[in-house]
GROMACS .gro file of C-alpha atoms in nm:
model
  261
    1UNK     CA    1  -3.956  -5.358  -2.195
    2UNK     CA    2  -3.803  -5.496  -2.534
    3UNK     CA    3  -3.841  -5.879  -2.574
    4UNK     CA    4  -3.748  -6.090  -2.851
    5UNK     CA    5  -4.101  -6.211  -3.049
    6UNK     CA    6  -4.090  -6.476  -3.290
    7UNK     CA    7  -4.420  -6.545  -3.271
    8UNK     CA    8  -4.623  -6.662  -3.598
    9UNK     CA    9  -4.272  -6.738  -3.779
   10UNK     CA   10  -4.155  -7.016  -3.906
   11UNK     CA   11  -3.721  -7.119  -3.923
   12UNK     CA   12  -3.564  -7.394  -4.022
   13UNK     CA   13  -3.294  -7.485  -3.840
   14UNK     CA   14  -3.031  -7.683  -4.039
   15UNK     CA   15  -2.779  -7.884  -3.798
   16UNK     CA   16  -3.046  -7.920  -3.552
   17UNK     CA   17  -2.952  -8.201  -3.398
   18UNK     CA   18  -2.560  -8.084  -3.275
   19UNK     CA   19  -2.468  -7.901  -2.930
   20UNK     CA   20  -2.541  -7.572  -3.059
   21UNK     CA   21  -2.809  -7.602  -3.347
   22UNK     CA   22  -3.053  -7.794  -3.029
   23UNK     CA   23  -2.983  -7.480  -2.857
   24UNK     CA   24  -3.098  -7.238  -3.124
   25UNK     CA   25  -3.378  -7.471  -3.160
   26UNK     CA   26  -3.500  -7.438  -2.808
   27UNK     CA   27  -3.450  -7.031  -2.808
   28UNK     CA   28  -3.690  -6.984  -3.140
   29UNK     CA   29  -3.973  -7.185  -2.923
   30UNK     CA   30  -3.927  -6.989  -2.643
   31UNK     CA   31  -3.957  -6.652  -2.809
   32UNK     CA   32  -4.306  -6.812  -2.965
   33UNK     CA   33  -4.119  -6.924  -3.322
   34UNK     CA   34  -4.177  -7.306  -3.455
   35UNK     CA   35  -3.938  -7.429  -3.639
   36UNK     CA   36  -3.815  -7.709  -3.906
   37UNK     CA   37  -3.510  -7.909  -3.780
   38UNK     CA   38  -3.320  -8.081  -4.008
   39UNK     CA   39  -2.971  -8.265  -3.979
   40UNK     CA   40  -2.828  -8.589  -4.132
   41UNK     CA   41  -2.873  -8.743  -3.838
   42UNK     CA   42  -3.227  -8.944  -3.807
   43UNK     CA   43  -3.184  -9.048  -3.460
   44UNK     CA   44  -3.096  -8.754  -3.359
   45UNK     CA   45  -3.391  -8.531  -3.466
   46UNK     CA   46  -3.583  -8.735  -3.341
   47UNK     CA   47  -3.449  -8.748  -2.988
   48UNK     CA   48  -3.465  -8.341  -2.992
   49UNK     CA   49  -3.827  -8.387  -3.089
   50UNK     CA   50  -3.876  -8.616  -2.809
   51UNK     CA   51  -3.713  -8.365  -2.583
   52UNK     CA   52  -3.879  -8.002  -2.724
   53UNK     CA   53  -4.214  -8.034  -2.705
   54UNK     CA   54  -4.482  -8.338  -2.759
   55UNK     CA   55  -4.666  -8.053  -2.959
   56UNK     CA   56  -4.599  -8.105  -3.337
   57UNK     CA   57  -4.718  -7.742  -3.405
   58UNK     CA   58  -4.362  -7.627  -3.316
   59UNK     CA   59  -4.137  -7.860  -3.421
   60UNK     CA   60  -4.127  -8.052  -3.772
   61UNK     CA   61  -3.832  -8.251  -3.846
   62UNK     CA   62  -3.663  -8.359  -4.181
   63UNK     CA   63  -3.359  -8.572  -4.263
   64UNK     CA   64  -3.124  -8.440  -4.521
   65UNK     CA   65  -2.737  -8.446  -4.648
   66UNK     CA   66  -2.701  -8.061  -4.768
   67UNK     CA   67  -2.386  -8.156  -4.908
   68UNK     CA   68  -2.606  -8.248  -5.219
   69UNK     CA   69  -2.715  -7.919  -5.400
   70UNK     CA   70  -3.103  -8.073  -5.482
   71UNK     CA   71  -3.066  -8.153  -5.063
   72UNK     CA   72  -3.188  -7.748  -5.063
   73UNK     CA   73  -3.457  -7.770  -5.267
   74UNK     CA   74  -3.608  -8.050  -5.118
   75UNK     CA   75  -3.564  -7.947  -4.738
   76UNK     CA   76  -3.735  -7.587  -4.892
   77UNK     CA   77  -4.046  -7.750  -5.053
   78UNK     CA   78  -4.070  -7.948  -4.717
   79UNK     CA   79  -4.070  -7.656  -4.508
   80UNK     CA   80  -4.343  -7.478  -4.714
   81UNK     CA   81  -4.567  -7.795  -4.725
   82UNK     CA   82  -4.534  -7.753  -4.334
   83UNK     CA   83  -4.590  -7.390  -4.250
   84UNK     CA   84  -4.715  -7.105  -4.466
   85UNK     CA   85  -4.528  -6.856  -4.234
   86UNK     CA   86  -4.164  -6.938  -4.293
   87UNK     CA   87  -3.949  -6.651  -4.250
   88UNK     CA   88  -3.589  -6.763  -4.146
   89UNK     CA   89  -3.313  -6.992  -4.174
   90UNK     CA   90  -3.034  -7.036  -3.935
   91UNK     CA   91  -2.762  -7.260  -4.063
   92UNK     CA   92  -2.577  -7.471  -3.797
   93UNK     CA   93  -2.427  -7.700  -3.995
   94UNK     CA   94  -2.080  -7.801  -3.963
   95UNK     CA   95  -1.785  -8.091  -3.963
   96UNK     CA   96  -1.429  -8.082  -3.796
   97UNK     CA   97  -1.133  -8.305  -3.814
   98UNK     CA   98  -0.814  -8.248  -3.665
   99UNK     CA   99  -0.567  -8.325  -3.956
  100UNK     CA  100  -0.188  -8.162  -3.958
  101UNK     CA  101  -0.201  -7.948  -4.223
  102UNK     CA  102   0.085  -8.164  -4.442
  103UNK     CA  103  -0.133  -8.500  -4.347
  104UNK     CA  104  -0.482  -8.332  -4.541
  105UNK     CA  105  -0.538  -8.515  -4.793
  106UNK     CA  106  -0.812  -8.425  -5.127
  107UNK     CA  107  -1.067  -8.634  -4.978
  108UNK     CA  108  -1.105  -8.474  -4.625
  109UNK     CA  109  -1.047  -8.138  -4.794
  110UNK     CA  110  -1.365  -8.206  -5.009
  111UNK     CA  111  -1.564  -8.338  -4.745
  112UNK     CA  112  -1.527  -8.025  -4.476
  113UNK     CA  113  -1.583  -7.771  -4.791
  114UNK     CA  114  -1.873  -7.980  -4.925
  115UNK     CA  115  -2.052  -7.975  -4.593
  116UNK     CA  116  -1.903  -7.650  -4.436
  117UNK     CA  117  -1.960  -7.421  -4.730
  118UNK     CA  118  -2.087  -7.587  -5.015
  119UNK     CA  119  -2.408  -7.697  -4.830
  120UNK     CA  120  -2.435  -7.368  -4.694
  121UNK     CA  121  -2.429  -7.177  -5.007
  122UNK     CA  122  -2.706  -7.421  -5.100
  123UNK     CA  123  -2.898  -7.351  -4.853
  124UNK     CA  124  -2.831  -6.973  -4.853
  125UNK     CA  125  -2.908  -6.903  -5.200
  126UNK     CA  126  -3.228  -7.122  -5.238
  127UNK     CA  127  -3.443  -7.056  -4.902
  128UNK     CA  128  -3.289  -6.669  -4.961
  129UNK     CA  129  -3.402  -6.653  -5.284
  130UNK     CA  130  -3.788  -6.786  -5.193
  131UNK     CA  131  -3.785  -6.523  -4.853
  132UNK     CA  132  -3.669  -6.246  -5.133
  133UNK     CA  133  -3.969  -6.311  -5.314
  134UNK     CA  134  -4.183  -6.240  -5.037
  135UNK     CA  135  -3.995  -5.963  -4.926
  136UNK     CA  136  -3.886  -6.045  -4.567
  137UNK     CA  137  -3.686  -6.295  -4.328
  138UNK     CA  138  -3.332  -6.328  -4.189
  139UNK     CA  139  -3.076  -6.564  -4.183
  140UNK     CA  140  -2.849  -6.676  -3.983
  141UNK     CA  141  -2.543  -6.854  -4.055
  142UNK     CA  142  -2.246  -7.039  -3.844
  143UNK     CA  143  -1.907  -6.948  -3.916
  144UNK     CA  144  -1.610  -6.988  -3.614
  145UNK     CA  145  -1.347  -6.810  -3.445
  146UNK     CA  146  -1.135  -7.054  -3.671
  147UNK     CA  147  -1.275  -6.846  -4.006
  148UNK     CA  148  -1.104  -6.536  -3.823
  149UNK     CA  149  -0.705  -6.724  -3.874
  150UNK     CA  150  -0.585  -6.993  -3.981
  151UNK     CA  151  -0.568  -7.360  -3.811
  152UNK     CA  152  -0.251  -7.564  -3.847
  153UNK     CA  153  -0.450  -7.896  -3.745
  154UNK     CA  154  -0.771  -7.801  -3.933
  155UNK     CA  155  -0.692  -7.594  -4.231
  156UNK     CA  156  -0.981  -7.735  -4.408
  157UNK     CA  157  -1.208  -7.635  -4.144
  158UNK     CA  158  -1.088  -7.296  -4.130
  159UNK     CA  159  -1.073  -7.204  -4.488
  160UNK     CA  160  -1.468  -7.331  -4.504
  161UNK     CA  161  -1.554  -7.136  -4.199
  162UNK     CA  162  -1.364  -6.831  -4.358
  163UNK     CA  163  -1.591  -6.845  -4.651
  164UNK     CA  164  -1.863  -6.842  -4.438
  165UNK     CA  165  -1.823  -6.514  -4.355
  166UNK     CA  166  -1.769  -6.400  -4.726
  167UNK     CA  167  -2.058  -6.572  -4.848
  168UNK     CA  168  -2.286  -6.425  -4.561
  169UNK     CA  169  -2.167  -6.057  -4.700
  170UNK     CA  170  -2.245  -6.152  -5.037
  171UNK     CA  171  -2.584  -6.275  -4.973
  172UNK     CA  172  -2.625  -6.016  -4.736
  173UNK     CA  173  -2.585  -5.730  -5.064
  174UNK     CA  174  -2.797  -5.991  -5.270
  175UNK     CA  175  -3.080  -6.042  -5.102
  176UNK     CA  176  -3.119  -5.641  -4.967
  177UNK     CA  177  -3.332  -5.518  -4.871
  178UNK     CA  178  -3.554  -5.747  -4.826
  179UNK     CA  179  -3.371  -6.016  -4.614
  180UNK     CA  180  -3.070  -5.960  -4.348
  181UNK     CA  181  -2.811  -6.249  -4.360
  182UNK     CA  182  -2.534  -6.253  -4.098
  183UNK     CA  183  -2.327  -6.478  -3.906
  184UNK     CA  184  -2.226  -6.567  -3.595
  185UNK     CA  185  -1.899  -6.725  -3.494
  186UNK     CA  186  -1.890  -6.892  -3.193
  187UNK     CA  187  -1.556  -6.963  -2.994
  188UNK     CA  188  -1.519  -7.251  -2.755
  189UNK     CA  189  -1.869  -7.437  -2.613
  190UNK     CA  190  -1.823  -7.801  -2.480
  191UNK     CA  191  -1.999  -7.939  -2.730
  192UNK     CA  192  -2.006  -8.311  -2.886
  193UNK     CA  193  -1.760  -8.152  -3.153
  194UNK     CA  194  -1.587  -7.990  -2.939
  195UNK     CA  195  -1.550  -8.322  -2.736
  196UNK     CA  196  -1.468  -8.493  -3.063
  197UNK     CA  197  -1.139  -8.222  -3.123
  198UNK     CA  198  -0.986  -8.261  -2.774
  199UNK     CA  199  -1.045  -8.669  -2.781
  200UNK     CA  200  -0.851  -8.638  -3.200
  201UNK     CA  201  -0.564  -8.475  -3.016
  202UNK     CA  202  -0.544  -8.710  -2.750
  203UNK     CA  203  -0.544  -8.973  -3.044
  204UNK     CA  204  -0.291  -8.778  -3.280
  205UNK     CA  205  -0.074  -8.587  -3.007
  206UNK     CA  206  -0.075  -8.831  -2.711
  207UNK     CA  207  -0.293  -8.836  -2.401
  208UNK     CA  208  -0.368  -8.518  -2.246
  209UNK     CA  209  -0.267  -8.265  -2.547
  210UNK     CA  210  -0.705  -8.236  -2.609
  211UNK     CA  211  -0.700  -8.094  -2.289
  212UNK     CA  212  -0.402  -7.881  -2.330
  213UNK     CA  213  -0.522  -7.752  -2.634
  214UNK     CA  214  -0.886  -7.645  -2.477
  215UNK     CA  215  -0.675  -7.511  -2.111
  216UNK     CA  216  -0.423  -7.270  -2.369
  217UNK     CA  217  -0.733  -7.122  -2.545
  218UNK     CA  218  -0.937  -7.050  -2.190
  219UNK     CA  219  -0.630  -6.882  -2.102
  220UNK     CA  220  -0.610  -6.643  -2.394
  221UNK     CA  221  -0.961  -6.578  -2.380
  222UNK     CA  222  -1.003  -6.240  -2.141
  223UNK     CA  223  -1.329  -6.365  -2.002
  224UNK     CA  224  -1.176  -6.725  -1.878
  225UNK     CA  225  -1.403  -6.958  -1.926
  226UNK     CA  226  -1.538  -7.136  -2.184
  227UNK     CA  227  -1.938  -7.079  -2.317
  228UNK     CA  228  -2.252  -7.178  -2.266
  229UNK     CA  229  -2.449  -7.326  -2.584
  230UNK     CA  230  -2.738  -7.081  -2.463
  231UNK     CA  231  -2.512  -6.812  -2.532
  232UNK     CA  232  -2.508  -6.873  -2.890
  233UNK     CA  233  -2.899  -6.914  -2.945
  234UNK     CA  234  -2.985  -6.582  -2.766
  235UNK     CA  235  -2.761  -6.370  -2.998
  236UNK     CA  236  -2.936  -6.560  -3.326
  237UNK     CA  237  -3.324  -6.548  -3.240
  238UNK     CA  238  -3.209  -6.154  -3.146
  239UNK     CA  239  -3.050  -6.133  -3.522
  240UNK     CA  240  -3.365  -6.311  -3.687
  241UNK     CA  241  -3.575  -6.064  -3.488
  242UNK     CA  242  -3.664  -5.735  -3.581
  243UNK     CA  243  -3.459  -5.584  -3.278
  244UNK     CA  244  -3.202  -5.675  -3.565
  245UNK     CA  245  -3.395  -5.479  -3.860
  246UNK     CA  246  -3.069  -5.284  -3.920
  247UNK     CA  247  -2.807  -5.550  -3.859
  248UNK     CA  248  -2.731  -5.711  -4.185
  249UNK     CA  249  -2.385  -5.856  -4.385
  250UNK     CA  250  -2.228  -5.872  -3.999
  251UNK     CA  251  -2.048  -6.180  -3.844
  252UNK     CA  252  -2.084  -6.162  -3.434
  253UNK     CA  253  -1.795  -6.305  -3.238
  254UNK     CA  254  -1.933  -6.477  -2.911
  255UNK     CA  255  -1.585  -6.613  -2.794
  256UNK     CA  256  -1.598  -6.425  -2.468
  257UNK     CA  257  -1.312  -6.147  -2.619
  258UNK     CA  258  -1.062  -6.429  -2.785
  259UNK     CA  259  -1.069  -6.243  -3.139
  260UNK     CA  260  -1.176  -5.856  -3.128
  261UNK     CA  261  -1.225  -5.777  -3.477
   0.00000   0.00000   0.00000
């Protein structure tokens, strides 16, 4: 029977700390992986340590802004001083703001790219280039259904999570054939951000339009319901595995059917 094996490999996990990058956290121990977590949030990593494991060994956790180009270097040279077996990254970081598109102003523009795609390509081209060089690993990036169209409320959002997707086929051609990069791009999954986006409409559109707004997309999506976080993490440890060896320069849907292309 096929399983998913991780076992003896090392990923760092950027985002670690949100809805979905705990989740991918939690599915690269299971499979026998250890992983670095890291996220701008202190407090938060070390709440997921708390709730992991009490076993070091498979969780190390570093603090970083990767909205700062030396942010990559730094989390890389911490990951190698921590494991000798690193073979993966899977980037969950992200920031949304709901912002009508004639309200968006330079600043929040700059911020979403910075973080979004700027701190991915970062990331992307630095651990990528070091897995190269030993010829092997897989990465993972987080793009969105939003990167598939275009987002009156969050065009910022959407343009980053658009070039997501480009940059994964780029550094998918890049780094070949030594290291598969894809993407996934998740649809709706109650996360905090996702909690964030329907409590910003309720702010900007009036009470009950967060709601609305989650209710209209349920109902366009064929399989009805929204999705669970685990949902995510089992179709990323399967792409950093080798049951993915000839999956590369791909980015997944897992929106239960809302965009089919």
């Amino acid at each position: 029977m096929l399983s998913i094996d991780l076992s003896g490999k090392a990923i760092v996990v950027t985002g670690a700390a949100g809805g979905l990058g705990k989740a991918c956290v939690d599915a690269v121990i299971h499979c026998g992986g250890s992983v670095i977590a890291s996220d701008v949030d202190k407090q938060g990593l070390q709440r997921l340590k708390e709730e992991i494991t009490s076993d070091s060994q498979f969780i190390q956790v570093f603090e970083v802004d990767v909205s700062r180009p030396e942010s990559a270097r730094s989390l890389l040279e911490f990951s190698l001083s921590r494991s000798d077996n690193l073979f993966g990254l899977v980037n969950c970081i992200g920031v949304h703001q709901t912002i009508p598109f004639v309200e968006l102003t330079a600043d929040a523009w700059r911020r979403v790219i910075d973080i979004n795609l700027n701190g991915m390509f970062y990331l992307v081209q630095t651990i990528g280039q070091y897995l190269y060089s030993l010829g092997r690993g897989a990465i993972v990036n987080f793009s969105s259904v939003a990167g598939r169209g275009g987002r009156a409320n969050a065009a910022h959002y959407a343009a980053s999570k658009a070039g997501v997707i480009s940059l994964t086929r780029s550094a998918a051609l890049a780094f070949a054939p030594y290291v598969r990069v894809n993407a996934v791009c998740p649809g709706v999954f109650m996360t905090p951000m996702w909690q964030r986006t329907i409590a910003e409409r309720d702010e900007k559109f009036g009470p009950g339009e967060g709601q609305k707004y989650l209710d209209s997309i349920v109902s366009k999506t064929p399989l009805g319901r929204v999705g669970k976080v685990e949902e995510v993490a089992y179709t990323v440890v399967f792409l950093l595995s080798d049951l993915a060896s000839f999956i590369t320069g791909q980015s997944i849907n897992i929106d239960g059917g809302l965009e089919m292309d």
